[in-house]
Amino acid sequence: MQITEELVSYVAQLSRLRMSPEETAEMQKQMSEIVSYMDKLNELDTDGVEPLSHIFNITNVLRDDTVAPSYAREDILKNAPEHTEETFVVPKTVE
Amino acid sequence: MEWEIVMGLEVHVELATKTKIFCSCTTEFGGAPNTHCCPVCTGMPGTLPVLNRQVVEYAVRAGLALNCDINQYNKFDRKNYFYPDLPKAYQISQLYLPFAHDGKVQLHTKSGRDVTIGIHEIHMEEDAGKLVHSLFGDTTYPDYNRCGVPLIEIVSEPDFRETEEVIAYLTKLKSTFEYLGISDCKMEEGSMRADVNLSVRPKGSTEFGTRTEMKNINSLKAIERAIAFESKRQIELIESGGRVVQETRRWDENKEKTFAMRSKENAQDYRYFPEPDIPPLYITDEELAHYRAICPEFAEAKAARFVSDLGLAQEDAEIIAGSKYLARLFEETNAIANDPAEVRYWMMTQVLYFMNERGVQAEDIKLAPEKFAQFIGIVKAGRINRQVGKQVFESMFFGDDSFDVEAYIKEHDLEIVDDKSLIEETIAAVIAENPKAVEQYKSGQTKICGFFVGQTMKRLKGKADPAAVNAVLAEALKKL
Ligand SMILES: [Zn+2]
């Protein structure tokens, strides 16, 4: 698969990342390396092999439906770049 | 040209668990903003979500109730999107292997048609937070109390052709989930939300037209209006030579219109991939057998039993059995009163009236079956007549726990007047004071009898048995 500059910009836009032309070029190089490694894996014959859905062979890691205290609101908010006493603050996201 | 509307529904239902789907924060409604939050549900780096056992049980029981095949082995995926209602920048959902698929729901519509709607699949996922937008400034305030509340999303096949089918379907989902006790399905509060995919095509055509998706519809009435608006919009667009664009449209309840959402929000590329934090689920045969065994009696079976065993009319039986709460009030009251016709009478007249005219919700009814049965005993003993009964019932229905039927009747002096001589005296007085009416009666206008009855009942404060008054009046008039 070809990792083009357009594709890198598109993925960056989906993630709301702003990148300089130099960063875009660097990303294009790194992502190409990752994807070509996938191509290497594709050389293997995987007919009849079940897709791996989790790296450990475990199922049903579950917890009981019991309420535990939530965090203090000031602790929840304190890492945010901007917040009021009650909520986070983000740029307006409505039409 | 005659047009046919084709619709499919995506219904989100909040599950009534105590805690969120991946953390132990409470799901309780309300609460000050961002007070039901922890590092997991606010998407802090390095946290590990752990699936709530109860979510799986509720979800699978919903799937069985909608006649789905259960994928005993199922798993979670990441749906990536960047929007501040979801602080992780992805939603944990099920795409590749959802827990339920290929179900069906039988509907009996308002106009009496039987329709089957296919269920494409049901998956588990987490709810997003609430965004409060500032009215004047350029900021938005996220509240993550609802973020991580468990949801199931029920995706139907595009099998709907009429609005009444959509209404019957949503009504049935609500009733079914109420009986299962897995959700309260309150559309107005957002615990059940419907997105409608709608397209139109010439009647008789087998190809689908281009569809739009309507979001943000939060009542059955709004859904009716949104479908009417959007189908008309599409038909007029096509008939005037235009083309329907596949897009998400927002239903604006106040303007009664749908609006296209910004095209950027329509660019959907969720880059799903398997969720590495949640190991796959395996639902055992034993669990499935257990869930089938504890499946409650649903509306249709209950209604059929009300008809065959208790002699209710089908229509009444469907209304009462359609709500777990009405059915429970009916059954528990009848278990004491042992008179289904009389219990039905008060439910179908008074209770339904309060629901339709005063917005009482079935789940909020406080009336105790014991009190209701006691009231019915008093009516049947002839101690109050039906007219007075309505007044007593209303006070009892809206009264609190301390309401005492006997004390109320006594305090307001409502017990029936069965003193024949008092009725005779009252009628004699009415006749004596209304010579004009007597003249009219004598000249053959027998309709005036109603006037005499009315005057007599008024003086007796409505407490006499109308039949007794009529009998005494007939005698008195004969003697004139
Ligand atoms: Zn939490």
Coordinates of C-alpha atoms and ligand atoms in Angstrom, one line a residue:
Chain A
M1 CA 0.0 0.0 0.0
Q2 CA 1.3 3.4 -1.0
I3 CA 1.4 6.0 1.8
T4 CA 1.0 9.3 0.0
E5 CA 1.4 12.8 1.4
E6 CA -2.4 13.3 0.9
L7 CA -3.1 10.2 3.0
V8 CA -1.0 11.5 5.8
S9 CA -2.7 14.8 5.7
Y10 CA -6.1 13.2 5.7
V11 CA -5.3 11.0 8.7
A12 CA -3.9 14.1 10.5
Q13 CA -7.1 16.0 9.8
L14 CA -9.3 13.2 11.1
S15 CA -7.3 13.3 14.4
R16 CA -7.3 17.2 14.4
L17 CA -3.5 17.3 14.2
R18 CA -1.7 20.2 12.6
M19 CA 1.6 19.2 11.0
S20 CA 4.3 21.2 9.2
P21 CA 5.5 20.0 5.8
E22 CA 8.6 18.5 7.4
E23 CA 6.5 16.6 9.9
T24 CA 4.3 15.3 7.2
A25 CA 7.3 14.1 5.2
E26 CA 8.7 12.4 8.3
M27 CA 5.3 10.7 9.0
Q28 CA 5.0 9.6 5.4
K29 CA 8.4 7.8 5.8
Q30 CA 7.6 6.2 9.1
M31 CA 4.1 5.1 8.1
S32 CA 5.4 3.6 4.9
E33 CA 7.9 1.5 6.9
I34 CA 5.1 0.2 9.1
V35 CA 2.8 -0.6 6.3
S36 CA 5.5 -2.3 4.3
Y37 CA 6.2 -4.5 7.3
M38 CA 2.5 -5.5 7.1
D39 CA 3.2 -6.4 3.4
K40 CA 5.9 -8.7 4.6
L41 CA 3.5 -10.4 7.0
N42 CA 1.0 -10.7 4.1
E43 CA 3.5 -13.1 2.4
L44 CA 2.6 -15.7 4.9
D45 CA -0.1 -18.2 3.9
T46 CA -2.8 -17.7 6.5
D47 CA -5.6 -19.7 4.9
G48 CA -7.5 -21.6 7.6
V49 CA -6.0 -19.5 10.4
E50 CA -8.6 -17.8 12.6
P51 CA -8.0 -14.0 13.0
L52 CA -6.4 -13.1 16.3
S53 CA -8.8 -10.8 18.2
H54 CA -6.7 -10.4 21.3
I55 CA -3.1 -11.1 22.1
F56 CA -3.9 -13.2 25.2
N57 CA -6.0 -16.2 24.9
I58 CA -8.5 -15.0 27.5
T59 CA -12.2 -14.2 27.4
N60 CA -14.8 -12.7 29.8
V61 CA -12.7 -10.3 31.9
L62 CA -15.7 -8.8 33.8
R63 CA -16.5 -6.8 36.9
D64 CA -19.5 -6.8 39.1
D65 CA -22.1 -4.0 38.8
T66 CA -21.1 -2.3 42.1
V67 CA -20.9 1.4 42.4
A68 CA -17.6 2.9 43.7
P69 CA -17.1 6.5 44.5
S70 CA -16.2 8.7 41.5
Y71 CA -13.3 11.2 41.6
A72 CA -13.5 14.6 43.1
R73 CA -14.4 17.0 40.3
E74 CA -11.4 19.3 40.9
D75 CA -9.1 16.2 40.3
I76 CA -11.0 15.3 37.1
L77 CA -10.7 18.8 35.8
K78 CA -7.2 19.8 36.9
N79 CA -5.3 18.4 33.9
A80 CA -7.4 20.2 31.4
P81 CA -5.8 23.1 29.6
E82 CA -9.0 25.1 30.3
H83 CA -11.8 24.5 32.7
T84 CA -14.4 26.3 34.9
E85 CA -15.3 25.1 38.4
E86 CA -17.8 22.7 36.9
T87 CA -16.8 21.7 33.4
F88 CA -14.1 21.5 30.8
V89 CA -13.9 24.3 28.3
V90 CA -13.4 23.5 24.6
P91 CA -13.9 25.5 21.4
K92 CA -17.5 25.7 20.3
T93 CA -18.4 22.7 18.3
V94 CA -22.0 23.4 17.1
E95 CA -23.2 24.8 13.8
Chain B
M1 CA -46.6 9.4 -9.2
E2 CA -47.3 7.3 -6.2
W3 CA -44.4 7.1 -3.8
E4 CA -43.4 4.6 -1.1
I5 CA -41.4 5.5 2.0
V6 CA -38.7 3.1 3.1
M7 CA -37.3 3.4 6.6
G8 CA -34.8 1.6 8.8
L9 CA -34.3 2.4 12.5
E10 CA -31.2 2.6 14.7
V11 CA -32.4 2.7 18.3
H12 CA -30.1 3.4 21.2
V13 CA -31.3 2.1 24.6
E14 CA -29.6 3.0 27.8
L15 CA -29.3 -0.1 30.1
A16 CA -30.5 0.3 33.7
T17 CA -27.3 -0.9 35.3
K18 CA -26.0 0.7 38.5
T19 CA -22.6 1.5 37.1
K20 CA -21.1 2.5 33.8
I21 CA -20.1 0.0 31.1
F22 CA -16.3 0.1 31.7
C23 CA -15.9 1.7 35.2
S24 CA -17.6 1.8 38.6
C25 CA -19.0 5.3 38.4
T26 CA -22.7 5.6 39.0
T27 CA -25.2 5.9 36.1
E28 CA -27.6 7.8 38.3
F29 CA -29.4 10.5 36.3
G30 CA -28.7 14.1 37.1
G31 CA -26.0 15.1 39.5
A32 CA -23.8 18.2 39.2
P33 CA -21.7 18.3 35.9
N34 CA -18.6 16.0 35.9
T35 CA -19.2 14.5 39.4
H36 CA -19.9 11.0 38.1
C37 CA -16.5 10.7 36.5
C38 CA -13.2 8.9 36.9
P39 CA -10.0 8.6 34.9
V40 CA -11.5 5.6 32.9
C41 CA -14.7 7.4 31.7
T42 CA -12.8 10.7 31.1
G43 CA -10.3 8.9 28.9
M44 CA -7.1 9.5 30.8
P45 CA -4.1 7.8 29.3
G46 CA -3.0 4.6 30.9
T47 CA -6.4 3.6 32.3
L48 CA -7.9 0.1 31.7
P49 CA -11.6 -0.3 31.0
V50 CA -13.2 -3.4 32.5
L51 CA -16.6 -4.6 31.1
N52 CA -19.6 -4.7 33.5
R53 CA -21.0 -8.2 33.8
Q54 CA -24.6 -6.9 34.1
V55 CA -24.4 -5.1 30.8
V56 CA -23.7 -8.4 29.1
E57 CA -26.6 -10.1 30.8
Y58 CA -29.1 -7.3 30.0
A59 CA -27.9 -7.1 26.4
V60 CA -28.1 -10.8 25.7
R61 CA -31.6 -11.0 27.2
A62 CA -32.7 -8.1 25.0
G63 CA -31.3 -10.0 22.0
L64 CA -33.2 -13.1 22.9
A65 CA -36.4 -11.2 23.4
L66 CA -36.1 -9.8 19.9
N67 CA -35.6 -13.3 18.5
C68 CA -32.0 -12.8 17.5
D69 CA -29.3 -15.3 17.0
I70 CA -26.6 -14.8 19.7
N71 CA -23.0 -14.7 18.7
Q72 CA -21.7 -16.6 21.7
Y73 CA -18.2 -15.5 20.8
N74 CA -18.3 -11.7 20.3
K75 CA -15.9 -8.8 20.8
F76 CA -15.4 -5.1 20.9
D77 CA -13.9 -2.6 18.4
R78 CA -12.8 1.0 18.5
K79 CA -14.7 3.5 16.6
N80 CA -12.4 6.5 16.2
Y81 CA -13.9 10.0 15.9
F82 CA -12.7 13.3 17.2
Y83 CA -15.5 15.2 19.0
P84 CA -15.5 16.6 22.5
D85 CA -18.5 14.5 23.7
L86 CA -16.1 11.6 23.9
P87 CA -12.9 12.4 25.6
K88 CA -11.0 9.2 24.5
A89 CA -11.5 10.3 20.8
Y90 CA -12.9 6.9 20.3
Q91 CA -16.0 4.9 21.3
I92 CA -15.8 1.3 22.3
S93 CA -18.4 -0.5 20.3
Q94 CA -18.9 -3.7 18.4
L95 CA -18.5 -3.7 14.6
Y96 CA -17.0 -7.0 13.3
L97 CA -18.7 -9.4 15.7
P98 CA -21.7 -7.9 17.5
F99 CA -23.4 -10.0 20.2
A100 CA -26.8 -10.4 18.4
H101 CA -28.0 -10.6 14.7
D102 CA -30.8 -11.6 12.5
G103 CA -33.8 -11.1 14.8
K104 CA -37.4 -10.2 14.1
V105 CA -40.2 -8.3 15.8
Q106 CA -43.9 -8.9 15.1
L107 CA -46.0 -5.8 15.2
H108 CA -49.7 -5.2 15.4
T109 CA -50.2 -1.6 14.1
K110 CA -52.8 0.9 15.1
S111 CA -54.8 0.3 11.9
G112 CA -54.8 -3.5 12.7
R113 CA -52.2 -4.7 10.3
D114 CA -49.6 -7.4 11.2
V115 CA -46.1 -6.6 10.2
T116 CA -42.7 -8.3 10.7
I117 CA -39.6 -6.1 11.1
G118 CA -36.2 -7.7 10.7
I119 CA -33.4 -6.9 13.2
H120 CA -30.1 -6.7 11.4
E121 CA -27.9 -6.7 14.5
I122 CA -27.6 -5.4 18.1
H123 CA -24.4 -4.3 19.6
M124 CA -23.1 -3.0 23.0
E125 CA -21.4 0.4 23.2
E126 CA -20.8 3.3 25.5
D127 CA -22.8 6.5 25.6
A128 CA -21.2 9.9 25.0
G129 CA -21.2 12.9 27.3
K130 CA -23.4 16.0 27.1
L131 CA -22.2 19.2 25.4
V132 CA -23.5 22.5 26.7
H133 CA -22.9 25.3 24.2
S134 CA -22.5 28.8 25.4
L135 CA -25.2 31.1 23.9
F136 CA -23.0 34.1 23.1
G137 CA -19.3 33.1 23.5
D138 CA -17.4 30.6 21.3
T139 CA -17.0 27.9 23.9
T140 CA -18.6 24.5 24.7
Y141 CA -18.8 22.9 28.1
P142 CA -18.6 19.1 28.2
D143 CA -20.3 17.2 31.0
Y144 CA -19.1 13.6 31.2
N145 CA -21.6 12.2 33.7
R146 CA -23.4 10.2 30.9
C147 CA -20.1 9.3 29.2
G148 CA -19.7 5.5 29.5
V149 CA -23.3 4.7 30.4
P150 CA -24.0 1.4 28.7
L151 CA -26.1 1.3 25.5
I152 CA -27.3 -1.3 23.1
E153 CA -27.9 -0.1 19.6
I154 CA -30.6 -2.1 17.7
V155 CA -30.2 -1.8 14.0
S156 CA -33.3 -2.8 12.0
E157 CA -33.6 -3.9 8.4
P158 CA -35.1 -1.3 6.1
D159 CA -38.5 -2.9 6.6
F160 CA -40.7 0.1 7.6
R161 CA -43.1 1.5 5.1
E162 CA -45.6 3.5 7.3
T163 CA -45.2 5.8 10.2
E164 CA -47.6 3.7 12.3
E165 CA -45.1 0.7 11.9
V166 CA -42.3 2.9 13.4
I167 CA -44.6 3.9 16.3
A168 CA -45.7 0.3 17.0
Y169 CA -42.0 -0.9 16.8
L170 CA -40.8 1.7 19.3
T171 CA -43.8 1.1 21.6
K172 CA -43.0 -2.6 21.5
L173 CA -39.3 -2.2 22.3
K174 CA -40.3 0.0 25.3
S175 CA -42.8 -2.6 26.5
T176 CA -40.4 -5.5 26.0
F177 CA -37.5 -3.8 27.8
E178 CA -39.7 -2.7 30.6
Y179 CA -40.9 -6.3 31.2
L180 CA -37.2 -7.4 31.1
G181 CA -36.4 -4.7 33.6
I182 CA -33.3 -3.7 31.5
S183 CA -34.2 -0.1 30.7
D184 CA -36.8 2.5 31.4
C185 CA -36.9 3.6 27.8
K186 CA -37.9 7.2 28.4
M187 CA -37.5 9.0 25.0
E188 CA -38.0 12.4 26.6
E189 CA -35.1 11.8 29.0
G190 CA -32.9 10.3 26.3
S191 CA -32.8 6.7 27.7
M192 CA -34.3 5.6 24.3
R193 CA -33.3 7.4 21.1
A194 CA -34.2 6.7 17.6
D195 CA -32.4 7.6 14.4
V196 CA -34.5 7.2 11.3
N197 CA -33.0 6.3 7.9
L198 CA -35.5 7.3 5.2
S199 CA -35.6 7.1 1.5
V200 CA -38.5 7.3 -1.0
R201 CA -39.1 5.3 -4.3
P202 CA -41.8 5.0 -6.8
K203 CA -44.4 2.5 -5.6
G204 CA -43.7 -0.9 -7.0
S205 CA -40.0 -0.3 -7.4
T206 CA -37.6 -2.8 -5.8
E207 CA -34.5 -0.6 -5.7
F208 CA -33.8 1.7 -2.8
G209 CA -33.6 5.5 -3.2
T210 CA -30.8 7.6 -1.6
R211 CA -31.4 7.8 2.1
T212 CA -30.9 10.5 4.7
E213 CA -30.5 9.8 8.4
M214 CA -32.4 11.9 10.9
K215 CA -31.0 12.3 14.4
N216 CA -32.1 14.1 17.5
I217 CA -35.7 12.9 17.6
N218 CA -36.9 12.5 21.2
S219 CA -40.6 11.7 21.2
L220 CA -43.1 9.6 19.3
K221 CA -44.9 12.7 18.2
A222 CA -41.7 14.2 17.0
I223 CA -40.9 11.1 15.0
E224 CA -44.3 11.2 13.3
R225 CA -43.7 14.9 12.3
A226 CA -40.1 14.3 11.2
I227 CA -41.1 11.4 9.0
A228 CA -43.9 13.4 7.4
F229 CA -41.6 16.4 6.8
E230 CA -38.6 14.5 5.5
S231 CA -40.6 12.2 3.1
K232 CA -42.4 15.2 1.7
R233 CA -39.1 17.1 1.3
Q234 CA -37.5 14.2 -0.6
I235 CA -40.5 13.6 -2.9
E236 CA -40.8 17.3 -3.8
L237 CA -37.1 17.4 -4.4
I238 CA -37.2 14.5 -6.8
E239 CA -40.4 15.6 -8.5
S240 CA -38.9 19.1 -9.2
G241 CA -35.9 17.4 -10.9
G242 CA -33.5 17.4 -7.9
R243 CA -31.5 14.6 -6.3
V244 CA -31.5 13.5 -2.7
V245 CA -28.0 13.7 -1.1
Q246 CA -27.0 11.0 1.3
E247 CA -26.4 13.0 4.5
T248 CA -27.2 13.3 8.2
R249 CA -30.0 15.7 8.9
R250 CA -30.9 17.1 12.3
W251 CA -34.6 17.3 13.3
D252 CA -35.4 20.7 14.8
E253 CA -38.4 20.2 17.0
N254 CA -39.2 23.9 17.3
K255 CA -38.9 24.8 13.6
E256 CA -40.5 21.4 12.6
K257 CA -37.9 21.0 9.9
T258 CA -34.9 18.8 9.2
F259 CA -31.6 20.5 8.5
A260 CA -28.5 19.2 6.8
M261 CA -25.6 19.0 9.3
R262 CA -22.3 20.5 8.2
S263 CA -20.7 18.3 5.6
K264 CA -17.5 17.8 7.6
E265 CA -19.6 16.0 10.2
N266 CA -20.9 13.8 7.4
A267 CA -17.4 12.7 6.4
Q268 CA -17.5 9.5 8.3
D269 CA -14.3 7.6 8.4
Y270 CA -14.2 5.8 11.8
R271 CA -11.1 3.7 11.2
Y272 CA -12.5 0.9 13.2
F273 CA -10.0 -1.6 14.6
P274 CA -10.2 -4.4 17.3
E275 CA -10.3 -3.0 20.8
P276 CA -7.1 -4.2 22.5
D277 CA -8.3 -3.3 26.1
I278 CA -11.3 -5.6 26.2
P279 CA -10.8 -9.3 25.8
P280 CA -13.4 -11.2 23.7
L281 CA -16.6 -12.4 25.3
Y282 CA -17.9 -15.9 25.4
I283 CA -21.6 -16.5 26.3
T284 CA -22.0 -20.1 27.5
D285 CA -24.8 -22.5 26.6
E286 CA -25.7 -22.5 30.3
E287 CA -26.0 -18.7 30.4
L288 CA -28.3 -18.7 27.4
A289 CA -30.5 -21.4 28.8
H290 CA -30.7 -19.5 32.1
Y291 CA -31.7 -16.3 30.3
R292 CA -34.4 -18.1 28.4
A293 CA -35.7 -19.7 31.6
I294 CA -36.1 -16.3 33.4
C295 CA -37.7 -14.6 30.4
P296 CA -40.9 -12.9 31.7
E297 CA -44.3 -13.0 30.1
F298 CA -44.4 -10.2 27.4
A299 CA -47.3 -8.0 26.3
E300 CA -48.9 -10.2 23.7
A301 CA -49.0 -13.3 25.9
K302 CA -50.3 -11.3 28.7
A303 CA -53.0 -9.6 26.6
A304 CA -54.1 -13.0 25.2
R305 CA -54.5 -14.3 28.8
F306 CA -56.4 -11.2 29.9
V307 CA -58.8 -11.9 27.0
S308 CA -59.2 -15.7 27.4
D309 CA -59.1 -15.9 31.2
L310 CA -60.4 -12.6 32.4
G311 CA -62.9 -11.7 29.7
L312 CA -61.3 -8.4 28.6
A313 CA -61.8 -7.0 25.1
Q314 CA -58.7 -7.4 22.9
E315 CA -58.2 -3.7 22.6
D316 CA -58.4 -3.0 26.3
A317 CA -56.2 -6.1 27.0
E318 CA -53.5 -4.7 24.6
I319 CA -53.5 -1.3 26.2
I320 CA -53.2 -2.7 29.8
A321 CA -50.7 -5.4 29.0
G322 CA -48.7 -3.0 26.8
S323 CA -47.2 -1.5 30.0
K324 CA -45.6 -3.6 32.7
Y325 CA -46.8 -1.0 35.2
L326 CA -50.4 -0.9 34.1
A327 CA -50.5 -4.7 33.9
R328 CA -49.1 -5.1 37.4
L329 CA -51.7 -2.6 38.8
F330 CA -54.4 -4.5 37.0
E331 CA -53.3 -8.0 38.0
E332 CA -52.5 -7.2 41.6
T333 CA -55.7 -5.3 42.2
N334 CA -57.8 -8.0 40.5
A335 CA -56.0 -10.7 42.7
I336 CA -57.7 -9.0 45.7
A337 CA -60.9 -7.6 44.2
N338 CA -61.6 -10.6 41.9
D339 CA -63.6 -8.6 39.5
P340 CA -61.7 -8.0 36.2
A341 CA -64.5 -6.1 34.6
E342 CA -64.7 -3.5 37.4
V343 CA -60.9 -3.1 37.7
R344 CA -60.8 -2.7 33.9
Y345 CA -63.6 -0.1 34.0
W346 CA -61.6 2.2 36.4
M347 CA -58.3 1.7 34.6
M348 CA -59.6 2.3 31.1
T349 CA -61.7 5.4 32.1
Q350 CA -59.9 7.1 34.9
V351 CA -56.3 5.9 34.8
L352 CA -56.0 6.3 31.0
Y353 CA -57.6 9.7 31.2
F354 CA -55.0 10.8 33.7
M355 CA -52.3 9.5 31.4
N356 CA -53.6 11.0 28.2
E357 CA -54.9 14.3 29.5
R358 CA -52.5 15.1 32.4
G359 CA -49.3 13.5 31.3
V360 CA -49.1 10.9 34.0
Q361 CA -46.5 8.2 33.1
A362 CA -47.4 4.6 33.8
E363 CA -44.2 4.0 35.7
D364 CA -44.9 6.9 38.0
I365 CA -48.4 5.6 39.2
K366 CA -48.3 5.4 43.0
L367 CA -51.8 3.9 43.6
A368 CA -51.5 0.8 45.7
P369 CA -53.5 -2.3 44.5
E370 CA -54.8 -2.8 48.1
K371 CA -56.3 0.7 48.1
F372 CA -57.7 0.3 44.6
A373 CA -59.3 -3.1 45.5
Q374 CA -60.8 -1.6 48.7
F375 CA -62.3 1.2 46.6
I376 CA -63.8 -1.3 44.2
G377 CA -65.3 -3.1 47.1
I378 CA -67.0 0.1 48.2
V379 CA -68.4 0.8 44.7
K380 CA -69.7 -2.8 44.4
A381 CA -71.4 -2.6 47.7
G382 CA -73.3 0.3 46.4
R383 CA -72.1 2.6 49.1
I384 CA -71.1 5.3 46.6
N385 CA -72.4 5.7 43.1
R386 CA -70.1 5.9 40.0
Q387 CA -70.3 9.7 39.6
V388 CA -69.1 10.2 43.2
G389 CA -66.7 7.3 42.6
K390 CA -64.9 9.3 40.0
Q391 CA -64.2 12.1 42.5
V392 CA -63.1 9.6 45.1
F393 CA -60.9 7.7 42.6
E394 CA -59.2 10.9 41.5
S395 CA -58.4 12.0 45.0
M396 CA -57.1 8.5 45.8
F397 CA -55.0 8.3 42.6
F398 CA -53.2 11.6 43.2
G399 CA -53.2 11.2 47.0
D400 CA -50.2 10.1 49.0
D401 CA -49.6 6.9 51.0
S402 CA -51.7 8.2 53.9
F403 CA -54.8 8.5 51.8
D404 CA -57.6 6.6 53.4
V405 CA -60.6 5.8 51.2
E406 CA -63.1 5.2 54.1
A407 CA -62.0 8.4 55.9
Y408 CA -62.2 10.4 52.7
I409 CA -65.8 9.3 52.0
K410 CA -66.8 10.0 55.6
E411 CA -65.1 13.4 55.8
H412 CA -66.7 14.6 52.5
D413 CA -70.1 12.9 53.4
L414 CA -70.2 11.0 50.1
E415 CA -72.0 7.8 51.1
I416 CA -75.0 7.1 49.0
V417 CA -78.5 8.3 50.2
D418 CA -80.6 5.2 50.3
D419 CA -83.2 6.7 52.6
K420 CA -86.3 6.5 50.5
S421 CA -88.3 9.0 52.5
L422 CA -85.5 11.6 52.1
I423 CA -85.6 11.1 48.3
E424 CA -89.4 11.4 48.4
E425 CA -89.2 14.6 50.4
T426 CA -86.6 16.1 48.1
I427 CA -88.7 15.2 45.0
A428 CA -91.8 16.7 46.5
A429 CA -89.9 19.9 47.2
V430 CA -88.5 20.0 43.7
I431 CA -92.0 19.6 42.2
A432 CA -93.5 22.2 44.5
E433 CA -90.9 24.8 43.6
N434 CA -91.1 24.3 39.9
P435 CA -94.8 24.8 38.8
K436 CA -93.7 25.7 35.3
A437 CA -91.9 22.4 34.8
V438 CA -94.9 20.6 36.2
E439 CA -97.1 22.3 33.6
Q440 CA -94.8 21.3 30.8
Y441 CA -94.9 17.7 32.1
K442 CA -98.7 17.7 32.2
S443 CA -98.8 19.0 28.6
G444 CA -97.0 15.9 27.5
Q445 CA -93.3 17.1 27.5
T446 CA -92.0 14.0 29.3
K447 CA -88.4 15.1 28.6
I448 CA -88.8 17.4 31.6
C449 CA -88.3 14.3 33.8
G450 CA -84.5 14.7 33.3
F451 CA -84.8 18.2 34.8
F452 CA -86.5 16.8 37.9
V453 CA -83.9 14.1 38.3
G454 CA -81.1 16.6 37.9
Q455 CA -82.6 19.0 40.5
T456 CA -83.1 16.1 42.9
M457 CA -79.5 14.8 42.5
K458 CA -78.2 18.3 43.0
R459 CA -80.0 18.7 46.3
L460 CA -78.8 15.3 47.4
K461 CA -75.2 16.3 46.4
G462 CA -75.1 13.6 43.7
K463 CA -75.1 10.9 46.4
A464 CA -78.3 9.1 45.5
D465 CA -78.6 6.1 43.3
P466 CA -80.0 7.5 40.0
A467 CA -82.2 4.4 39.5
A468 CA -83.8 4.9 42.9
V469 CA -84.4 8.6 42.1
N470 CA -86.0 7.7 38.8
A471 CA -88.3 5.2 40.5
V472 CA -89.5 7.6 43.2
L473 CA -90.0 10.3 40.7
A474 CA -92.1 8.1 38.4
E475 CA -94.4 7.4 41.4
A476 CA -94.6 11.1 42.3
L477 CA -95.4 12.2 38.8
K478 CA -98.2 9.6 38.5
K479 CA -99.9 11.2 41.5
L480 CA -99.9 14.7 39.9
Ligands
ZN1 ZN -15.9 6.4 35.6

